[in-house]
Coordinates of C-alpha atoms in Angstrom, one line a residue:
X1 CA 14.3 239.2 73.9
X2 CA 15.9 235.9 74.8
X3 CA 18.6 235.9 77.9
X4 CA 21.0 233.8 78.7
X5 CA 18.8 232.6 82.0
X6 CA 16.0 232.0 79.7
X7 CA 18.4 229.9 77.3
X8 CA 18.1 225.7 77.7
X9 CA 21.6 224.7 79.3
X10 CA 22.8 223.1 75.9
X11 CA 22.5 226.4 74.7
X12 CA 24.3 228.3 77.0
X13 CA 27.3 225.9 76.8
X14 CA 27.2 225.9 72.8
X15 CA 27.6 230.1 73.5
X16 CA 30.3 229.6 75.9
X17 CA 32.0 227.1 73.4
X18 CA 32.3 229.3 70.9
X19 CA 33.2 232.5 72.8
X20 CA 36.1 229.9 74.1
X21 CA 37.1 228.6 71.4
X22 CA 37.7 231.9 69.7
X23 CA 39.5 233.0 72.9
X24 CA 41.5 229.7 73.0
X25 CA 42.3 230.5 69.6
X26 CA 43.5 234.2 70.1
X27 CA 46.1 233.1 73.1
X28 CA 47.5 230.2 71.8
X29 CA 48.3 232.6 68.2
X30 CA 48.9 236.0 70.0
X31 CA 52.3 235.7 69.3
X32 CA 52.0 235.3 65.3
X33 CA 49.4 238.8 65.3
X34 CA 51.5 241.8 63.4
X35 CA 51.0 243.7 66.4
X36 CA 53.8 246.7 64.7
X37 CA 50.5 246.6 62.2
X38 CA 48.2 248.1 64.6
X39 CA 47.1 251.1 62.4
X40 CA 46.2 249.0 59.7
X41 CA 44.5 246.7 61.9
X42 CA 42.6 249.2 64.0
X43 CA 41.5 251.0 60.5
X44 CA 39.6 247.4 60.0
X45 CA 38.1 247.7 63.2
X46 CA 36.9 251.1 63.1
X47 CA 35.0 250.4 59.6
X48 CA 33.8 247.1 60.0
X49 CA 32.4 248.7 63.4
X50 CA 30.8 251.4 61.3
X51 CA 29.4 249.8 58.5
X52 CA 27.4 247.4 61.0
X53 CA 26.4 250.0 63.1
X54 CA 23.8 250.6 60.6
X55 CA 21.7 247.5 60.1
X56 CA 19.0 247.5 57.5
X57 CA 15.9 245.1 59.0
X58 CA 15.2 242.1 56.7
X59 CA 11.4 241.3 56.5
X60 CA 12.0 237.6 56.2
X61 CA 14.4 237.7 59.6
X62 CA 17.2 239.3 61.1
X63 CA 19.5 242.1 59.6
X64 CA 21.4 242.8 56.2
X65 CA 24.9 244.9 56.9
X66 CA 27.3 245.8 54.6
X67 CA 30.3 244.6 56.3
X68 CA 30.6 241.5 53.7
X69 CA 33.0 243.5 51.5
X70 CA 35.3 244.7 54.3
X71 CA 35.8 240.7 55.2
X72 CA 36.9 239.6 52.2
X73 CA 39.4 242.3 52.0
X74 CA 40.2 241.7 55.4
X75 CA 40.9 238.2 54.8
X76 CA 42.9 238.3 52.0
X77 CA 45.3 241.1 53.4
X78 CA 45.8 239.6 57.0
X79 CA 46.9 236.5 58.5
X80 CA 44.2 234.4 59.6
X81 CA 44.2 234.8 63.8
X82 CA 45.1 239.0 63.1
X83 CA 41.6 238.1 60.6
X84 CA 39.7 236.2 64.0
X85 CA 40.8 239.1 66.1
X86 CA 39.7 242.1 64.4
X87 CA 36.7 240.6 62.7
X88 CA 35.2 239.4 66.0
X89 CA 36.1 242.4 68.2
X90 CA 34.7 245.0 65.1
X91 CA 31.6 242.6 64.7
X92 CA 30.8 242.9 68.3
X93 CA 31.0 246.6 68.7
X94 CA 28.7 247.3 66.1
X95 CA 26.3 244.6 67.3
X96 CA 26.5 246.2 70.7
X97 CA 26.3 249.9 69.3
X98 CA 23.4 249.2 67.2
X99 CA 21.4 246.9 68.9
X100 CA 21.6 247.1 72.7
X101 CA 24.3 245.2 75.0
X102 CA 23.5 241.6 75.7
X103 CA 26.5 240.3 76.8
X104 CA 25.8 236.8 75.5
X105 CA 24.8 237.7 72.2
X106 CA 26.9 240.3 71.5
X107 CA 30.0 238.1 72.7
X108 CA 28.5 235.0 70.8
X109 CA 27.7 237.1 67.5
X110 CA 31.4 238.6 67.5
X111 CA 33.4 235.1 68.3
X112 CA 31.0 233.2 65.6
X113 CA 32.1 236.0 63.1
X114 CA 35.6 236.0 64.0
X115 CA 36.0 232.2 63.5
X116 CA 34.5 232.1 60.1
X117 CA 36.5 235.0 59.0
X118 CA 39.5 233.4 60.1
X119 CA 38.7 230.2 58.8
X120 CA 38.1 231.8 55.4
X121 CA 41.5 233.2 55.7
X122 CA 43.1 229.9 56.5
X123 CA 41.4 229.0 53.1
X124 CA 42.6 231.5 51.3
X125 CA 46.5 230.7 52.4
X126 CA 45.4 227.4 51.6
X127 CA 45.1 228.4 48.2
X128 CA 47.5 230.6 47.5
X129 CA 45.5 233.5 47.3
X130 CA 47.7 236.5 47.6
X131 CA 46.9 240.5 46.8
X132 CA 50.6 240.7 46.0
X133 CA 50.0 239.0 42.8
X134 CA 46.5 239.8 41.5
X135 CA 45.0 237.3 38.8
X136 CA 42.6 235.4 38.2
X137 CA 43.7 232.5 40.1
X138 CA 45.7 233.7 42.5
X139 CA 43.3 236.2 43.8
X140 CA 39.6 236.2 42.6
X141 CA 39.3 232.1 42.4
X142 CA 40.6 231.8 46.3
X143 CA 38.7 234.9 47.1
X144 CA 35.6 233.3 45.9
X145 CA 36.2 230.0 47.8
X146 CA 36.7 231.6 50.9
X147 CA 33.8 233.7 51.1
X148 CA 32.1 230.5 50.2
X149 CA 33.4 229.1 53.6
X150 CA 33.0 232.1 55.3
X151 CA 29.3 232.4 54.9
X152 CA 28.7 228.3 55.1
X153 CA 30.2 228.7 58.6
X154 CA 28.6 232.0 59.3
X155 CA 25.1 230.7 58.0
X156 CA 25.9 227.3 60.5
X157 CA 26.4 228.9 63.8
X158 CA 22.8 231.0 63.3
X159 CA 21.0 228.0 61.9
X160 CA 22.4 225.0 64.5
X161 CA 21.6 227.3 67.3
X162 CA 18.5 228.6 66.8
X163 CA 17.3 225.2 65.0
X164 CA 18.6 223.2 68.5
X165 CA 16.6 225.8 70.5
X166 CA 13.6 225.7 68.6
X167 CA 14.2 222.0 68.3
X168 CA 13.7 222.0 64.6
X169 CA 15.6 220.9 61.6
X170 CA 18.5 223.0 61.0
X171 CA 20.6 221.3 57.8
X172 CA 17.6 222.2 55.4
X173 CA 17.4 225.6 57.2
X174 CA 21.4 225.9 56.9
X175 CA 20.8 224.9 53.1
X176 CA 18.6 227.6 52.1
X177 CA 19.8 230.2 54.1
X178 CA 23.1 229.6 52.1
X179 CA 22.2 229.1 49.1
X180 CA 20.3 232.6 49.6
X181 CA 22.7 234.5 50.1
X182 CA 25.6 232.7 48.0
X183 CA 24.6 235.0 44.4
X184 CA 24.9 238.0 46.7
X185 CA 28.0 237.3 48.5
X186 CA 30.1 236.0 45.2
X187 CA 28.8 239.2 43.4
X188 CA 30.8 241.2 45.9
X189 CA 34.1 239.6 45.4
X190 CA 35.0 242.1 42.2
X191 CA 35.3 244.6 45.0
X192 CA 36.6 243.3 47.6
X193 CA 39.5 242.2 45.0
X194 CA 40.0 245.5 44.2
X195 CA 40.5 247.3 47.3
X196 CA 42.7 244.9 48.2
X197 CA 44.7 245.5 45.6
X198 CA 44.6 248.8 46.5
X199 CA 45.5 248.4 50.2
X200 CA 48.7 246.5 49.0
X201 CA 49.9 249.0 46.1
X202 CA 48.5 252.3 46.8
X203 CA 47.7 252.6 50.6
X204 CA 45.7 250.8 53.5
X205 CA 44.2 254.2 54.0
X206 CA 42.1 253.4 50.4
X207 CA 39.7 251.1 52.4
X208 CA 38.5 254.6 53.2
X209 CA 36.6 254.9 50.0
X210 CA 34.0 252.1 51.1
X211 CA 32.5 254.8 53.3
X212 CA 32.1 256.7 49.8
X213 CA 29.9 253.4 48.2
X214 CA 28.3 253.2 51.6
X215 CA 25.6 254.8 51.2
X216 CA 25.0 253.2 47.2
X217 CA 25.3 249.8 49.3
X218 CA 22.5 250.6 51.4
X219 CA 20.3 251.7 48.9
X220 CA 20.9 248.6 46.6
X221 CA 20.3 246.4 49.6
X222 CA 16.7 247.8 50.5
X223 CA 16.0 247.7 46.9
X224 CA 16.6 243.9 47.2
X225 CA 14.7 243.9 50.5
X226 CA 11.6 245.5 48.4
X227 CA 11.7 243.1 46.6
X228 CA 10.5 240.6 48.7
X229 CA 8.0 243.1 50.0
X230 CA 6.6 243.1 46.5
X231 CA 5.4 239.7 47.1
X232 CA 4.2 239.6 50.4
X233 CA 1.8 243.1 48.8
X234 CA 0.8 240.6 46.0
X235 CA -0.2 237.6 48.4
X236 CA -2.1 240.4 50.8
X237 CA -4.0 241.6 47.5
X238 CA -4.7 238.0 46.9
X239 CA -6.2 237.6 50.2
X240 CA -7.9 240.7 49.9
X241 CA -9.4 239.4 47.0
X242 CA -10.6 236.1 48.3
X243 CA -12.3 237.2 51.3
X244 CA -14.5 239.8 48.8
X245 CA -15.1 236.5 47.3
X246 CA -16.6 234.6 50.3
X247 CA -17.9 237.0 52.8
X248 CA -19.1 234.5 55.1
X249 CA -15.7 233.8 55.5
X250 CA -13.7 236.9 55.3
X251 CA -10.2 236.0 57.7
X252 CA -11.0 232.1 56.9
X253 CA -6.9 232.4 54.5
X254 CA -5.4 234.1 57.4
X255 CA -6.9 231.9 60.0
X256 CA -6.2 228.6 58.2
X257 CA -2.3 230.0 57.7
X258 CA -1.7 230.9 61.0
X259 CA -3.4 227.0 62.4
X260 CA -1.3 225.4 59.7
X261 CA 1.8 227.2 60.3
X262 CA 1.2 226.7 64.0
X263 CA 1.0 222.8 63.6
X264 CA 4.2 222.8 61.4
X265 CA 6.4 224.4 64.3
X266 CA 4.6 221.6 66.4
X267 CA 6.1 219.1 64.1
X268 CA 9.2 220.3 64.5
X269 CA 9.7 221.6 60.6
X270 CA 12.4 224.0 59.2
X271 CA 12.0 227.4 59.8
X272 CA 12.0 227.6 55.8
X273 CA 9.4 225.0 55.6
X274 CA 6.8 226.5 58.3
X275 CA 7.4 230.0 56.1
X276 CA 6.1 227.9 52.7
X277 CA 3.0 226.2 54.8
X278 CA 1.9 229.6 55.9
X279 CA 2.3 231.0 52.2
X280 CA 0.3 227.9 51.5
X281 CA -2.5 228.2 54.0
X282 CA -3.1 231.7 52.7
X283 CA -3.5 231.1 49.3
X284 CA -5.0 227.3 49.4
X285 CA -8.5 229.3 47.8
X286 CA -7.1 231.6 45.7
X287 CA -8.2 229.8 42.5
X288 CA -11.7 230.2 43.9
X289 CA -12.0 233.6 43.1
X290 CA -14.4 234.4 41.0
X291 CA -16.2 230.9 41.3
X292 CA -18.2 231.9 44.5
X293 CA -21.7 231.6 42.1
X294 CA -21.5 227.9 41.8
X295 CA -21.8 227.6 45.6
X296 CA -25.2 228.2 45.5
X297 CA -27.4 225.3 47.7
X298 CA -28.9 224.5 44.5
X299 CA -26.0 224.0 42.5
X300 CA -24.2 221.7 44.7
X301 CA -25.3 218.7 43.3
X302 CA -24.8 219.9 39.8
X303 CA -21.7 217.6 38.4
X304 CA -20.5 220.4 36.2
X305 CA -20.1 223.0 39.0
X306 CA -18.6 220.1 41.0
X307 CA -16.0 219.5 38.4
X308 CA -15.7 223.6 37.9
X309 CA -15.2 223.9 41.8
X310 CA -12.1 221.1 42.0
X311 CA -10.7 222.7 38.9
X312 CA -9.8 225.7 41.7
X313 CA -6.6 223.6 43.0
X314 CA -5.2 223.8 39.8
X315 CA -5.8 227.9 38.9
X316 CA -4.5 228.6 42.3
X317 CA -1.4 226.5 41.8
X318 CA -1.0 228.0 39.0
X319 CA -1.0 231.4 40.4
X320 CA 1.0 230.7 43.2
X321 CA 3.8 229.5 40.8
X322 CA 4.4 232.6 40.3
X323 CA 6.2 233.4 43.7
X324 CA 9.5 232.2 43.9
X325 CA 9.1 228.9 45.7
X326 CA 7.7 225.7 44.2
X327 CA 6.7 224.4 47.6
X328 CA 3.9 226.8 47.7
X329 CA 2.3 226.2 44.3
X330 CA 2.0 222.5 45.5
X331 CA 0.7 222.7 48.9
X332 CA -2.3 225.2 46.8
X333 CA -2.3 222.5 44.3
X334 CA -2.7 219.2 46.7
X335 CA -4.4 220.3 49.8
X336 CA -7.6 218.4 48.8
X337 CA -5.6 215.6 48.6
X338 CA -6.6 212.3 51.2
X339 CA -4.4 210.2 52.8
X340 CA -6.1 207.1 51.5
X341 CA -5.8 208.1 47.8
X342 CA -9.8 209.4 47.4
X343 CA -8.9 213.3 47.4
X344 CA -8.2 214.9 43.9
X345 CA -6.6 216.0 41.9
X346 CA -3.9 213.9 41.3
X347 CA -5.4 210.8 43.9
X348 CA -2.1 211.0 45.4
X349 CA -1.6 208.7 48.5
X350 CA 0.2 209.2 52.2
X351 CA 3.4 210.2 52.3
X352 CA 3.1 210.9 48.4
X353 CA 1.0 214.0 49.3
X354 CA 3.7 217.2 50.3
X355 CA 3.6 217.4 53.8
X356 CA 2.3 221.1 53.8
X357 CA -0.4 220.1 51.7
X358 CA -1.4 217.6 54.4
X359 CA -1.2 220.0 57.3
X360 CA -3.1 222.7 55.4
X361 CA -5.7 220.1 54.9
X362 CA -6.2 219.2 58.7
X363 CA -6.4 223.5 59.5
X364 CA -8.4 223.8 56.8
X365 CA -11.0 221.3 57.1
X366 CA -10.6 222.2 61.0
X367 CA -11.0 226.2 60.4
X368 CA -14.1 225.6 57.5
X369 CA -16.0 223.3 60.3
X370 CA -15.7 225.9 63.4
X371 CA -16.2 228.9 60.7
X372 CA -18.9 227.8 59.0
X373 CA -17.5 229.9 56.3
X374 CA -19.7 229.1 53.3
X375 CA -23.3 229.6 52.9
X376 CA -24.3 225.4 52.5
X377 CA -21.8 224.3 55.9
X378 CA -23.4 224.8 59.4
X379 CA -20.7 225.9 62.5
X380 CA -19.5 223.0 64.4
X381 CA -18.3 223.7 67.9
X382 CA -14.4 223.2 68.3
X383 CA -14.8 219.9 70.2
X384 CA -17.6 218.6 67.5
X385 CA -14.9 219.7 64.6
X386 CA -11.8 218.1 66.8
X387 CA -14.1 214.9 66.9
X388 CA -14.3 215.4 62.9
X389 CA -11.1 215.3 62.1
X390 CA -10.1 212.3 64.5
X391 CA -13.0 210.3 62.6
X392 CA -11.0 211.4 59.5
X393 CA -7.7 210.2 60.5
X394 CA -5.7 207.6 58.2
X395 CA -8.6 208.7 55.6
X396 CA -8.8 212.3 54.8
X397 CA -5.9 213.1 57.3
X398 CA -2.5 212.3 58.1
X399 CA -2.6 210.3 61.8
X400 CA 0.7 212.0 62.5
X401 CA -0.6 215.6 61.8
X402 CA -4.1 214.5 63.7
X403 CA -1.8 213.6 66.3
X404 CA 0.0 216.6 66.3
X405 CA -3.5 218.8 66.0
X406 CA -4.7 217.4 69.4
X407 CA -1.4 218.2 71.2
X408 CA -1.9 221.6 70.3
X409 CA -5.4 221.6 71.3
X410 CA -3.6 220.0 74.9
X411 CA -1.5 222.8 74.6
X412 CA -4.8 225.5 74.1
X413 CA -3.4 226.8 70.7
X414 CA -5.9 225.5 68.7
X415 CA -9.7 226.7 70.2
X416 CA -7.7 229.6 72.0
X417 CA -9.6 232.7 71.0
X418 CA -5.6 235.2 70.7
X419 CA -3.4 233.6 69.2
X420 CA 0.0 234.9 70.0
X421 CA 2.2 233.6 67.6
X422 CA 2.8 236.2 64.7
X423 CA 2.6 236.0 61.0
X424 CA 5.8 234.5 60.3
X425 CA 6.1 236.4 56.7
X426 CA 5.5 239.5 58.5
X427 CA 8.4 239.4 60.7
X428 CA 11.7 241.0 60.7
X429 CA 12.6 238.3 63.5
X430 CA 15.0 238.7 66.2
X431 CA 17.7 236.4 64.8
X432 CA 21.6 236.0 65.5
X433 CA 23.1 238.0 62.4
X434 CA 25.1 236.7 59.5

């Protein structure tokens, strides 16, 4: 768990921005806050408190709540600093509550929250949404706008703070994340229009019937979360199947995964990125199963089992198409690609070559050599296989990733026997929460 002493300085006075600015922002606008509103207002707290009491762990990273409804309808029925207050305070107490007291964290996670609430309620006065007169465009199209800006802002905090502490990339990593979890978020306006249309004509007390869908909520988000599960079962099953393939060099997937994902960090990639090159690393072979006859000594020479053997880029790219993220099919489908142009399939040349399908290539090559994974290769030592791939730099290798190989041999990461770094695809993470 990270603490604030552990936490660069930068860091810790980004935290203490935030927290300030969303205390700035509740003392200079105390006065406007409904404060003869405070049942309404503490009815907000009290749920959104609830409903993120009970976070449901995402595989990929962090948590899933199902507070997203309660903001929207938060927003559009209070003013935006009465929207900064209760959001941020509600947000904290169920971060606390469910997930231990860290003062920084759980002060950081509630301000961040209650500014892009409140600046999704600005939008929404912007825009002339109002409850008051429910239509189409005076209700559901600024809804849908300001949950837009309420999850880019959301999604920003999380990704510029861990991607400065990490030192990594964080636009693309903002980018995905967002675009993630825009189809989710817009699919929840509906109902958040409609109990706030019930808060302003019936009763506020009607928010109550959210508890009600609660527990539906919860079951339709770990149905999503399976989802991903399912893949992460089909990619193990893959793997499964590959090492029955090539005894010899059963954990050779795994191995190559976590060096390539371990020199991608080094590189400073997105978070998104390092998650595709360890997909990549794992499934780089998989188009060699059920070719593991040709690699008999005698064979090698043959040109048709040559040919047959290359042909394996292209059946595993074509099986790794079938997960949900291009990157990956190309890293399986270029990682005998050389930097000078000589690899196959495509003879593609530097910076033309995907960059995951050059840093696979390096672990690879690096992992086959140490390994001796296959019946025709002897075992190098780790210093005669680091010598290897320097002799191969600007030819078969990137000189960047070459470069960035023998810092992490500086560093002990490569030839150390534990590695301590976890599957990143395994992990629920210990993220900030959006």
């Amino acid at each position: 768990m990270l603490t604030a002493q552990r936490l660069p300085r930068d860091f810790q006075l980004f935290i203490v921005a935030v927290v300030l600015a969303a205390a700035v922002l509740l003392w200079l606008f105390t006065q406007v806050i409904r404060w003869q509103a405070w049942p309404e207002l503490l009815l907000f707290v009290v749920l959104i408190a609830v409903t993120s009491m009970f976070p449901i762990p995402n595989p990929r990273a962090g948590y899933v709540t199902s507070t997203t409804t309660l903001m929207y309808v938060l927003l559009s029925v209070q003013q935006p600093i009465s929207a900064v207050l209760v959001a941020g305070s509600a947000y904290a107490i169920g971060h606390a509550t469910s997930r231990g007291w860290v003062p920084w964290r759980t002060f950081f996670n509630g301000a961040q929250m209650g500014i892009s609430v409140g600046l999704a309620a600005l939008v929404f006065r912007l825009l002339g949404g109002s409850p008051q007169a429910p239509g189409v465009t005076s209700l559901l199209v600024p809804l849908a706008l300001a949950s837009i800006v309420h999850q880019a802002s959301n999604n920003f905090f999380v990704t510029f703070f861990f991607g400065k502490l990490r030192q990594t990339p964080w636009f693309r990593t903002w980018l995905i994340e967002f675009k993630d979890s825009l189809s989710s978020n817009l699919l929840t306006i509906p109902s958040a229009a409609l109990l706030a249309i019930l808060y302003v004509f019936v009763h506020p007390a009607t928010l109550l019937l959210y508890l009600v869908s609660l527990p539906a909520q919860r079951w339709a988000i770990q149905l999503y979360l399976q989802q991903r599960q399912i893949y992460k079962r089909a990619i193990d099953s893959l793997v499964l199947a590959i090492d029955a393939n090539f005894p010899q060099g059963a954990g050779h997937s795994r191995r190559v995964a976590d060096l390539a994902a371990a020199l991608a960090m080094k590189m400073r990639l997105p978070d998104p990125d390092v998650e595709a090159i360890e997909l990549g690393g794992l499934l780089h072979d998989v188009g060699m199963i059920g070719l593991d006859e040709l690699f008999d000594s005698a064979m090698l020479f043959d040109s048709p089992a040559i040919e047959k053997i290359r042909q394996h880029v292209l059946m595993g790219a074509e099986v790794a198409g079938e997960l949900p993220r291009r990157d990956v099919s190309e890293i399986v489908m270029y990682h005998h690609e050389n930097y000078d142009g000589s690899g196959y399939p495509r003879g593609l040349r530097g910076a033309k070559i995907p960059v995951g399908a050059r840093i696979v290539a390096v672990a690879e090559a690096f992992e086959s050599m140490t390994a001796g994974g296959l019946p025709y290769t002897g075992r190098l030592s780790a210093s005669e296989a680091m010598e290897a791939v320097r002799m191969q730099s600007g030819q078969a290798f990137d000189p960047q990733i070459v470069e960035a190989f023998f810092e992490l041999n500086t560093e002990n990461k490569v030839t150390s026997e534990k590695r301590e770094r976890q599957p990143m695809i395994q992990d629920a993470g210990n993220k900030l929460d959006g």
